[in-house]
Amino acid sequence: MSSTGNDDDLQPVRITIPERYYLLPGAALIVGTTIGLYRGSRAASLRFLAENAHRTPKTVRGWYLYNKTKNYRVLLGGLKGAGADATKLGLTAAGWVIVEEGCTRLGLDDIREVAAGLGTGTLFGAVYGLPWKAIRRTTGLGVLIGGTLRALRWSKEYLREQAAARAHELEVAAAEGRAAVVEDVREAVGAVVGKGKGAT
């Protein structure tokens, strides 16, 4: 590799990744790990108790080794369950993001949340090996969640439009010299900001 002496001219490489690409699957991994750790350790504990119910220890040393072995098995079972559930839930969340991004790139931005809910509900049922009746329920739940998210996004866009229109009205009022309107708005904003600071 040759050095040109112009290292100051080189710009750093920056990769911009949208937040939803890693926030949703990351949160799903954390939730899946928590659920899997709990469920896996509990199942391993019950399995160990069932396997050793007919040969309970008789001595103090026996009880020590029994509990030590049980604790190791519970830990191993919890870690296995955490890995399995985190993988399943992480892949399901990644499926949501992929379907949502695919809809955005295809120009179906208006229905991306509903399509992602539909795809994710079906994917969830397939990944967990649910029967057809349960897959229909998970798909319906996914559509319901996707529809709710779409309604929330519409509400957010509507409120932004209203705020922009009100800001434009204030600019026009300020340009026309109606200082009373601008002062009323400043007082209202100051009162809201003052309440917010007092509450924290």
PDB file of C-alpha atoms in Angstrom:
ATOM      1  CA  MET A   1       0.000   0.000   0.000  1.00  0.00           C
ATOM      2  CA  SER A   2       1.496   3.295  -1.019  1.00  0.00           C
ATOM      3  CA  SER A   3       1.176   6.494   0.917  1.00  0.00           C
ATOM      4  CA  THR A   4       0.350   9.612  -1.055  1.00  0.00           C
ATOM      5  CA  GLY A   5       0.863  12.012   1.807  1.00  0.00           C
ATOM      6  CA  ASN A   6      -2.718  13.317   1.493  1.00  0.00           C
ATOM      7  CA  ASP A   7      -4.212  11.408   4.394  1.00  0.00           C
ATOM      8  CA  ASP A   8      -5.987  14.563   5.555  1.00  0.00           C
ATOM      9  CA  ASP A   9      -8.117  14.557   2.376  1.00  0.00           C
ATOM     10  CA  LEU A  10      -9.558  11.101   3.036  1.00  0.00           C
ATOM     11  CA  GLN A  11     -13.083  11.130   4.370  1.00  0.00           C
ATOM     12  CA  PRO A  12     -14.153   8.527   6.941  1.00  0.00           C
ATOM     13  CA  VAL A  13     -16.517   5.842   5.732  1.00  0.00           C
ATOM     14  CA  ARG A  14     -19.921   6.183   7.366  1.00  0.00           C
ATOM     15  CA  ILE A  15     -22.675   3.653   7.049  1.00  0.00           C
ATOM     16  CA  THR A  16     -26.126   4.847   7.982  1.00  0.00           C
ATOM     17  CA  ILE A  17     -28.431   2.052   9.092  1.00  0.00           C
ATOM     18  CA  PRO A  18     -32.040   2.936   9.866  1.00  0.00           C
ATOM     19  CA  GLU A  19     -32.913   2.358  13.529  1.00  0.00           C
ATOM     20  CA  ARG A  20     -35.781  -0.009  12.858  1.00  0.00           C
ATOM     21  CA  TYR A  21     -33.349  -2.490  11.238  1.00  0.00           C
ATOM     22  CA  TYR A  22     -31.670  -3.217  14.556  1.00  0.00           C
ATOM     23  CA  LEU A  23     -34.008  -1.943  17.297  1.00  0.00           C
ATOM     24  CA  LEU A  24     -36.900  -4.330  16.681  1.00  0.00           C
ATOM     25  CA  PRO A  25     -34.815  -7.514  16.206  1.00  0.00           C
ATOM     26  CA  GLY A  26     -32.536  -6.481  19.098  1.00  0.00           C
ATOM     27  CA  ALA A  27     -35.472  -5.985  21.444  1.00  0.00           C
ATOM     28  CA  ALA A  28     -36.920  -9.305  20.278  1.00  0.00           C
ATOM     29  CA  LEU A  29     -33.613 -11.042  21.051  1.00  0.00           C
ATOM     30  CA  ILE A  30     -33.600  -9.609  24.577  1.00  0.00           C
ATOM     31  CA  VAL A  31     -37.232 -10.602  25.198  1.00  0.00           C
ATOM     32  CA  GLY A  32     -36.630 -14.051  23.671  1.00  0.00           C
ATOM     33  CA  THR A  33     -33.575 -14.569  25.856  1.00  0.00           C
ATOM     34  CA  THR A  34     -35.520 -13.636  28.982  1.00  0.00           C
ATOM     35  CA  ILE A  35     -38.471 -15.872  28.137  1.00  0.00           C
ATOM     36  CA  GLY A  36     -36.250 -18.777  27.061  1.00  0.00           C
ATOM     37  CA  LEU A  37     -34.096 -18.536  30.164  1.00  0.00           C
ATOM     38  CA  TYR A  38     -37.140 -18.721  32.408  1.00  0.00           C
ATOM     39  CA  ARG A  39     -38.972 -21.454  30.494  1.00  0.00           C
ATOM     40  CA  GLY A  40     -35.867 -23.548  29.798  1.00  0.00           C
ATOM     41  CA  SER A  41     -34.619 -23.500  33.377  1.00  0.00           C
ATOM     42  CA  ARG A  42     -38.061 -24.328  34.735  1.00  0.00           C
ATOM     43  CA  ALA A  43     -38.489 -27.253  32.323  1.00  0.00           C
ATOM     44  CA  ALA A  44     -34.994 -28.562  33.148  1.00  0.00           C
ATOM     45  CA  SER A  45     -35.736 -28.329  36.873  1.00  0.00           C
ATOM     46  CA  LEU A  46     -38.977 -30.283  36.547  1.00  0.00           C
ATOM     47  CA  ARG A  47     -37.320 -32.841  34.266  1.00  0.00           C
ATOM     48  CA  PHE A  48     -34.510 -33.391  36.772  1.00  0.00           C
ATOM     49  CA  LEU A  49     -37.001 -33.815  39.609  1.00  0.00           C
ATOM     50  CA  ALA A  50     -39.009 -36.326  37.581  1.00  0.00           C
ATOM     51  CA  GLU A  51     -35.944 -38.323  36.558  1.00  0.00           C
ATOM     52  CA  ASN A  52     -34.604 -38.537  40.118  1.00  0.00           C
ATOM     53  CA  ALA A  53     -37.800 -38.858  42.148  1.00  0.00           C
ATOM     54  CA  HIS A  54     -37.223 -42.575  42.743  1.00  0.00           C
ATOM     55  CA  ARG A  55     -33.677 -42.170  44.086  1.00  0.00           C
ATOM     56  CA  THR A  56     -33.583 -39.379  46.599  1.00  0.00           C
ATOM     57  CA  PRO A  57     -30.261 -38.951  48.413  1.00  0.00           C
ATOM     58  CA  LYS A  58     -29.890 -40.290  51.955  1.00  0.00           C
ATOM     59  CA  THR A  59     -26.785 -38.447  53.171  1.00  0.00           C
ATOM     60  CA  VAL A  60     -25.712 -34.806  53.454  1.00  0.00           C
ATOM     61  CA  ARG A  61     -23.064 -35.377  50.767  1.00  0.00           C
ATOM     62  CA  GLY A  62     -25.693 -36.970  48.557  1.00  0.00           C
ATOM     63  CA  TRP A  63     -28.003 -33.969  48.915  1.00  0.00           C
ATOM     64  CA  TYR A  64     -25.118 -31.629  48.155  1.00  0.00           C
ATOM     65  CA  LEU A  65     -24.264 -33.478  44.940  1.00  0.00           C
ATOM     66  CA  TYR A  66     -27.957 -33.788  44.036  1.00  0.00           C
ATOM     67  CA  ASN A  67     -28.533 -30.008  44.318  1.00  0.00           C
ATOM     68  CA  LYS A  68     -25.236 -29.226  42.602  1.00  0.00           C
ATOM     69  CA  THR A  69     -26.116 -31.442  39.640  1.00  0.00           C
ATOM     70  CA  LYS A  70     -29.648 -30.057  39.542  1.00  0.00           C
ATOM     71  CA  ASN A  71     -28.361 -26.460  39.492  1.00  0.00           C
ATOM     72  CA  TYR A  72     -25.979 -27.220  36.623  1.00  0.00           C
ATOM     73  CA  ARG A  73     -28.740 -28.912  34.640  1.00  0.00           C
ATOM     74  CA  VAL A  74     -31.113 -26.000  35.320  1.00  0.00           C
ATOM     75  CA  LEU A  75     -28.462 -23.524  34.135  1.00  0.00           C
ATOM     76  CA  LEU A  76     -27.748 -25.538  30.992  1.00  0.00           C
ATOM     77  CA  GLY A  77     -31.457 -25.955  30.252  1.00  0.00           C
ATOM     78  CA  GLY A  78     -32.034 -22.237  30.744  1.00  0.00           C
ATOM     79  CA  LEU A  79     -29.206 -21.322  28.373  1.00  0.00           C
ATOM     80  CA  LYS A  80     -30.441 -23.740  25.726  1.00  0.00           C
ATOM     81  CA  GLY A  81     -33.976 -22.378  26.035  1.00  0.00           C
ATOM     82  CA  ALA A  82     -32.700 -18.800  25.900  1.00  0.00           C
ATOM     83  CA  GLY A  83     -30.768 -19.496  22.709  1.00  0.00           C
ATOM     84  CA  ALA A  84     -33.690 -21.241  21.047  1.00  0.00           C
ATOM     85  CA  ASP A  85     -36.343 -18.672  21.967  1.00  0.00           C
ATOM     86  CA  ALA A  86     -34.086 -15.701  21.239  1.00  0.00           C
ATOM     87  CA  THR A  87     -33.338 -17.106  17.786  1.00  0.00           C
ATOM     88  CA  LYS A  88     -36.988 -17.782  17.009  1.00  0.00           C
ATOM     89  CA  LEU A  89     -38.230 -14.415  18.238  1.00  0.00           C
ATOM     90  CA  GLY A  90     -35.307 -12.554  16.646  1.00  0.00           C
ATOM     91  CA  LEU A  91     -35.976 -14.178  13.265  1.00  0.00           C
ATOM     92  CA  THR A  92     -39.656 -13.368  13.553  1.00  0.00           C
ATOM     93  CA  ALA A  93     -38.888  -9.703  14.282  1.00  0.00           C
ATOM     94  CA  ALA A  94     -36.370  -9.628  11.436  1.00  0.00           C
ATOM     95  CA  GLY A  95     -39.147 -11.013   9.216  1.00  0.00           C
ATOM     96  CA  TRP A  96     -41.351  -8.064  10.268  1.00  0.00           C
ATOM     97  CA  VAL A  97     -38.626  -5.585   9.322  1.00  0.00           C
ATOM     98  CA  ILE A  98     -37.902  -7.324   6.006  1.00  0.00           C
ATOM     99  CA  VAL A  99     -41.562  -7.401   4.964  1.00  0.00           C
ATOM    100  CA  GLU A 100     -42.043  -3.780   6.024  1.00  0.00           C
ATOM    101  CA  GLU A 101     -38.958  -2.647   4.104  1.00  0.00           C
ATOM    102  CA  GLY A 102     -39.982  -4.721   1.068  1.00  0.00           C
ATOM    103  CA  CYS A 103     -43.360  -2.992   1.011  1.00  0.00           C
ATOM    104  CA  THR A 104     -41.642   0.397   1.261  1.00  0.00           C
ATOM    105  CA  ARG A 105     -39.342  -0.399  -1.663  1.00  0.00           C
ATOM    106  CA  LEU A 106     -42.235  -1.710  -3.761  1.00  0.00           C
ATOM    107  CA  GLY A 107     -44.147   1.527  -3.215  1.00  0.00           C
ATOM    108  CA  LEU A 108     -46.741  -0.025  -0.891  1.00  0.00           C
ATOM    109  CA  ASP A 109     -45.900   2.351   1.930  1.00  0.00           C
ATOM    110  CA  ASP A 110     -49.549   2.797   2.935  1.00  0.00           C
ATOM    111  CA  ILE A 111     -50.007  -0.852   3.885  1.00  0.00           C
ATOM    112  CA  ARG A 112     -46.520  -1.787   5.048  1.00  0.00           C
ATOM    113  CA  GLU A 113     -47.466  -2.303   8.707  1.00  0.00           C
ATOM    114  CA  VAL A 114     -50.503  -4.435   7.874  1.00  0.00           C
ATOM    115  CA  ALA A 115     -48.503  -6.526   5.390  1.00  0.00           C
ATOM    116  CA  ALA A 116     -45.717  -6.929   7.939  1.00  0.00           C
ATOM    117  CA  GLY A 117     -48.251  -8.043  10.548  1.00  0.00           C
ATOM    118  CA  LEU A 118     -49.767 -10.546   8.124  1.00  0.00           C
ATOM    119  CA  GLY A 119     -46.368 -11.939   7.144  1.00  0.00           C
ATOM    120  CA  THR A 120     -45.051 -12.021  10.674  1.00  0.00           C
ATOM    121  CA  GLY A 121     -48.136 -13.747  12.061  1.00  0.00           C
ATOM    122  CA  THR A 122     -47.799 -16.447   9.434  1.00  0.00           C
ATOM    123  CA  LEU A 123     -44.033 -16.703   9.957  1.00  0.00           C
ATOM    124  CA  PHE A 124     -44.498 -16.930  13.728  1.00  0.00           C
ATOM    125  CA  GLY A 125     -46.936 -19.810  13.339  1.00  0.00           C
ATOM    126  CA  ALA A 126     -44.591 -21.619  10.969  1.00  0.00           C
ATOM    127  CA  VAL A 127     -41.455 -21.091  13.083  1.00  0.00           C
ATOM    128  CA  TYR A 128     -43.150 -22.353  16.256  1.00  0.00           C
ATOM    129  CA  GLY A 129     -44.847 -25.228  14.437  1.00  0.00           C
ATOM    130  CA  LEU A 130     -48.380 -24.247  15.420  1.00  0.00           C
ATOM    131  CA  PRO A 131     -51.481 -26.020  14.096  1.00  0.00           C
ATOM    132  CA  TRP A 132     -53.513 -24.314  11.325  1.00  0.00           C
ATOM    133  CA  LYS A 133     -56.125 -22.951  13.695  1.00  0.00           C
ATOM    134  CA  ALA A 134     -53.458 -21.262  15.810  1.00  0.00           C
ATOM    135  CA  ILE A 135     -51.712 -19.936  12.682  1.00  0.00           C
ATOM    136  CA  ARG A 136     -54.981 -18.265  11.652  1.00  0.00           C
ATOM    137  CA  ARG A 137     -55.183 -16.643  15.080  1.00  0.00           C
ATOM    138  CA  THR A 138     -51.576 -15.434  15.034  1.00  0.00           C
ATOM    139  CA  THR A 139     -52.070 -14.083  11.520  1.00  0.00           C
ATOM    140  CA  GLY A 140     -55.220 -12.244  12.619  1.00  0.00           C
ATOM    141  CA  LEU A 141     -53.384 -10.850  15.622  1.00  0.00           C
ATOM    142  CA  GLY A 142     -50.537  -9.745  13.350  1.00  0.00           C
ATOM    143  CA  VAL A 143     -52.981  -7.940  11.057  1.00  0.00           C
ATOM    144  CA  LEU A 144     -54.598  -6.285  14.088  1.00  0.00           C
ATOM    145  CA  ILE A 145     -51.217  -5.111  15.407  1.00  0.00           C
ATOM    146  CA  GLY A 146     -50.179  -3.941  11.944  1.00  0.00           C
ATOM    147  CA  GLY A 147     -53.455  -2.040  11.534  1.00  0.00           C
ATOM    148  CA  THR A 148     -52.973  -0.408  14.916  1.00  0.00           C
ATOM    149  CA  LEU A 149     -49.444   0.670  13.988  1.00  0.00           C
ATOM    150  CA  ARG A 150     -50.734   2.032  10.673  1.00  0.00           C
ATOM    151  CA  ALA A 151     -53.403   4.045  12.504  1.00  0.00           C
ATOM    152  CA  LEU A 152     -50.744   5.418  14.876  1.00  0.00           C
ATOM    153  CA  ARG A 153     -48.528   6.393  11.934  1.00  0.00           C
ATOM    154  CA  TRP A 154     -51.488   8.130  10.249  1.00  0.00           C
ATOM    155  CA  SER A 155     -52.230  10.021  13.494  1.00  0.00           C
ATOM    156  CA  LYS A 156     -48.603  11.107  13.759  1.00  0.00           C
ATOM    157  CA  GLU A 157     -48.582  12.347  10.154  1.00  0.00           C
ATOM    158  CA  TYR A 158     -51.879  14.183  10.689  1.00  0.00           C
ATOM    159  CA  LEU A 159     -50.578  15.924  13.814  1.00  0.00           C
ATOM    160  CA  ARG A 160     -47.395  16.940  11.994  1.00  0.00           C
ATOM    161  CA  GLU A 161     -49.472  18.456   9.181  1.00  0.00           C
ATOM    162  CA  GLN A 162     -51.598  20.351  11.690  1.00  0.00           C
ATOM    163  CA  ALA A 163     -48.493  21.640  13.484  1.00  0.00           C
ATOM    164  CA  ALA A 164     -46.948  22.737  10.177  1.00  0.00           C
ATOM    165  CA  ALA A 165     -50.161  24.536   9.178  1.00  0.00           C
ATOM    166  CA  ARG A 166     -50.317  26.304  12.547  1.00  0.00           C
ATOM    167  CA  ALA A 167     -46.643  27.302  12.283  1.00  0.00           C
ATOM    168  CA  HIS A 168     -47.344  28.731   8.829  1.00  0.00           C
ATOM    169  CA  GLU A 169     -50.292  30.714  10.210  1.00  0.00           C
ATOM    170  CA  LEU A 170     -48.042  32.128  12.927  1.00  0.00           C
ATOM    171  CA  GLU A 171     -45.401  33.103  10.370  1.00  0.00           C
ATOM    172  CA  VAL A 172     -48.046  34.897   8.319  1.00  0.00           C
ATOM    173  CA  ALA A 173     -49.369  36.634  11.451  1.00  0.00           C
ATOM    174  CA  ALA A 174     -45.872  37.708  12.419  1.00  0.00           C
ATOM    175  CA  ALA A 175     -45.186  38.960   8.891  1.00  0.00           C
ATOM    176  CA  GLU A 176     -48.424  40.963   8.897  1.00  0.00           C
ATOM    177  CA  GLY A 177     -47.485  42.532  12.191  1.00  0.00           C
ATOM    178  CA  ARG A 178     -50.146  40.929  14.369  1.00  0.00           C
ATOM    179  CA  ALA A 179     -47.928  40.794  17.424  1.00  0.00           C
ATOM    180  CA  ALA A 180     -50.823  39.958  19.770  1.00  0.00           C
ATOM    181  CA  VAL A 181     -51.331  36.543  18.121  1.00  0.00           C
ATOM    182  CA  VAL A 182     -47.622  35.743  18.254  1.00  0.00           C
ATOM    183  CA  GLU A 183     -47.376  36.860  21.875  1.00  0.00           C
ATOM    184  CA  ASP A 184     -50.380  34.696  22.857  1.00  0.00           C
ATOM    185  CA  VAL A 185     -48.705  31.669  21.296  1.00  0.00           C
ATOM    186  CA  ARG A 186     -45.416  32.417  23.045  1.00  0.00           C
ATOM    187  CA  GLU A 187     -47.221  32.634  26.387  1.00  0.00           C
ATOM    188  CA  ALA A 188     -49.035  29.347  25.742  1.00  0.00           C
ATOM    189  CA  VAL A 189     -45.790  27.603  24.764  1.00  0.00           C
ATOM    190  CA  GLY A 190     -44.025  29.094  27.787  1.00  0.00           C
ATOM    191  CA  ALA A 191     -46.776  27.829  30.078  1.00  0.00           C
ATOM    192  CA  VAL A 192     -46.558  24.305  28.628  1.00  0.00           C
ATOM    193  CA  VAL A 193     -42.751  24.252  28.800  1.00  0.00           C
ATOM    194  CA  GLY A 194     -42.886  25.590  32.363  1.00  0.00           C
ATOM    195  CA  LYS A 195     -45.277  22.796  33.383  1.00  0.00           C
ATOM    196  CA  GLY A 196     -43.050  20.205  31.744  1.00  0.00           C
ATOM    197  CA  LYS A 197     -39.985  21.463  33.604  1.00  0.00           C
ATOM    198  CA  GLY A 198     -41.845  21.613  36.914  1.00  0.00           C
ATOM    199  CA  ALA A 199     -43.127  18.046  36.531  1.00  0.00           C
ATOM    200  CA  THR A 200     -39.657  16.525  36.055  1.00  0.00           C
TER     201      THR A 200
END
